[in-house]
């Protein structure tokens, strides 16, 4: 692994997240893994979404806050935290309504809705160099380090 610039990679990932408002969320509890596409917004690297308190993802996060998200060539591991009702968070209310108007109108006012915030711990970004060689860049948030590792194929 080759160490790379943490801030540069962080900025690239934020730009990617700013342009992608749907992700796949994986959750797990009691050895039962589930995944589904969700509508998201981000505040920097923090990813926010809303869900109903009766849904499986909410119940799994309540039991196990370790989650994974993916979109395109980004994979995110992180810790989820259940926060408040969507209408109680001005950042969420303004931005979720802007990017997901129908979902906001149909669900955000319901009494059992809650915001989930995911704080990433590791983000993996698949890329290709100018010679089309695949590599991954790792943003390790807790260590504040970034690395690049080329994918080595053997035949």
Coordinates of C-alpha atoms in Angstrom, one line a residue:
X1 CA 0.0 0.0 0.0
X2 CA 1.1 3.5 -0.9
X3 CA 0.1 6.4 1.4
X4 CA -1.7 9.2 -0.4
X5 CA -3.1 12.6 0.5
X6 CA -6.0 12.2 3.0
X7 CA -7.6 15.6 2.3
X8 CA -7.5 15.1 -1.5
X9 CA -9.2 11.8 -1.4
X10 CA -11.7 13.0 1.2
X11 CA -12.6 15.9 -1.2
X12 CA -13.1 13.5 -4.1
X13 CA -15.4 11.3 -2.1
X14 CA -17.5 14.2 -0.9
X15 CA -17.9 15.4 -4.5
X16 CA -19.0 11.8 -5.4
X17 CA -21.5 11.7 -2.6
X18 CA -22.8 15.2 -3.5
X19 CA -23.7 13.8 -7.0
X20 CA -25.2 10.5 -5.9
X21 CA -28.4 10.5 -3.8
X22 CA -29.3 6.8 -3.8
X23 CA -27.2 4.1 -2.1
X24 CA -27.5 0.5 -1.1
X25 CA -27.6 0.0 2.7
X26 CA -26.7 -3.3 4.3
X27 CA -27.6 -4.0 7.9
X28 CA -27.3 -7.1 10.1
X29 CA -28.7 -8.4 13.4
X30 CA -29.0 -11.9 14.8
X31 CA -27.0 -13.2 11.8
X32 CA -29.7 -11.9 9.4
X33 CA -28.2 -9.6 6.7
X34 CA -30.5 -7.4 4.6
X35 CA -29.8 -4.8 1.9
X36 CA -31.9 -2.2 0.2
X37 CA -31.6 1.0 -1.9
X38 CA -32.3 4.1 0.1
X39 CA -32.6 7.8 -0.6
X40 CA -29.7 9.7 1.0
X41 CA -28.3 13.2 1.6
X42 CA -24.8 13.9 2.9
X43 CA -23.2 16.5 5.1
X44 CA -19.6 16.2 4.1
X45 CA -18.9 12.5 4.6
X46 CA -21.8 11.9 7.0
X47 CA -24.7 10.2 5.3
X48 CA -28.3 10.7 6.4
X49 CA -31.6 9.1 5.5
X50 CA -35.0 8.6 7.0
X51 CA -36.9 5.4 7.8
X52 CA -39.9 4.2 9.7
X53 CA -39.3 2.9 13.2
X54 CA -41.2 -0.4 12.2
X55 CA -38.9 -1.2 9.3
X56 CA -36.3 -4.0 9.4
X57 CA -33.4 -1.6 8.8
X58 CA -34.4 0.5 11.8
X59 CA -34.7 -2.5 14.1
X60 CA -31.4 -4.0 12.8
X61 CA -29.6 -0.7 13.3
X62 CA -31.0 -0.4 16.8
X63 CA -29.5 -3.9 17.6
X64 CA -26.3 -3.4 15.6
X65 CA -25.1 0.0 14.5
X66 CA -22.4 -1.4 12.1
X67 CA -23.6 -0.8 8.6
X68 CA -22.3 -0.8 5.0
X69 CA -23.3 1.5 2.1
X70 CA -22.4 1.3 -1.6
X71 CA -23.0 3.3 -4.7
X72 CA -21.2 2.8 -8.0
X73 CA -17.5 2.2 -7.1
X74 CA -17.7 3.5 -3.5
X75 CA -18.0 1.2 -0.5
X76 CA -18.5 2.6 2.9
X77 CA -18.3 1.0 6.3
X78 CA -19.6 3.0 9.3
X79 CA -21.6 3.4 12.5
X80 CA -25.3 4.3 12.3
X81 CA -27.0 6.4 14.9
X82 CA -30.7 6.9 15.2
X83 CA -31.3 10.6 15.8
X84 CA -34.6 12.5 15.6
X85 CA -37.7 13.0 13.6
X86 CA -37.0 14.4 10.1
X87 CA -38.9 17.7 10.8
X88 CA -36.7 18.3 13.9
X89 CA -33.5 18.7 11.9
X90 CA -33.3 21.8 9.8
X91 CA -30.3 20.6 7.7
X92 CA -32.1 17.3 6.9
X93 CA -35.4 18.9 6.2
X94 CA -34.0 21.5 3.8
X95 CA -31.7 19.1 1.9
X96 CA -33.9 16.0 1.9
X97 CA -36.8 18.0 0.5
X98 CA -34.5 19.4 -2.2
X99 CA -33.2 16.1 -3.4
X100 CA -36.1 13.7 -2.6
X101 CA -39.2 15.9 -2.8
X102 CA -41.7 13.0 -3.2
X103 CA -40.3 11.0 -0.3
X104 CA -40.2 14.1 1.8
X105 CA -43.8 15.0 1.0
X106 CA -45.1 11.4 1.5
X107 CA -43.1 10.2 4.5
X108 CA -41.2 12.9 6.5
X109 CA -44.3 14.2 8.3
X110 CA -45.3 10.7 9.6
X111 CA -44.9 10.3 13.3
X112 CA -42.8 7.1 13.2
X113 CA -40.2 8.4 10.9
X114 CA -36.6 8.8 12.2
X115 CA -33.3 10.1 10.8
X116 CA -30.4 7.7 10.7
X117 CA -26.9 9.3 10.5
X118 CA -24.0 7.1 9.3
X119 CA -20.5 8.2 10.3
X120 CA -18.1 6.4 8.0
X121 CA -15.1 4.6 9.5
X122 CA -13.7 3.2 6.2
X123 CA -14.4 4.3 2.6
X124 CA -13.0 2.3 -0.4
X125 CA -13.0 3.9 -3.8
X126 CA -12.3 1.7 -6.9
X127 CA -10.5 3.5 -9.7
X128 CA -8.3 2.9 -12.8
X129 CA -5.1 4.5 -13.7
X130 CA -4.1 5.9 -17.1
X131 CA -3.0 2.4 -18.2
X132 CA -6.4 1.0 -17.1
X133 CA -4.9 -0.8 -14.1
X134 CA -7.4 -1.2 -11.3
X135 CA -6.7 0.1 -7.8
X136 CA -8.5 0.9 -4.6
X137 CA -8.0 4.0 -2.5
X138 CA -8.9 3.7 1.1
X139 CA -9.9 6.6 3.4
X140 CA -9.4 5.5 6.9
X141 CA -11.4 8.0 9.0
X142 CA -10.4 7.1 12.5
X143 CA -6.7 7.0 11.6
X144 CA -7.0 10.0 9.3
X145 CA -4.9 8.2 6.7
X146 CA -5.4 7.4 3.0
X147 CA -3.8 4.6 1.0
X148 CA -3.7 3.3 -2.6
X149 CA -3.4 -0.4 -3.4
X150 CA -3.3 -1.8 -6.9
X151 CA -5.3 -4.8 -7.6
X152 CA -3.0 -7.7 -8.5
X153 CA -4.6 -10.3 -10.7
X154 CA -3.0 -13.7 -11.0
X155 CA -3.9 -16.1 -13.8

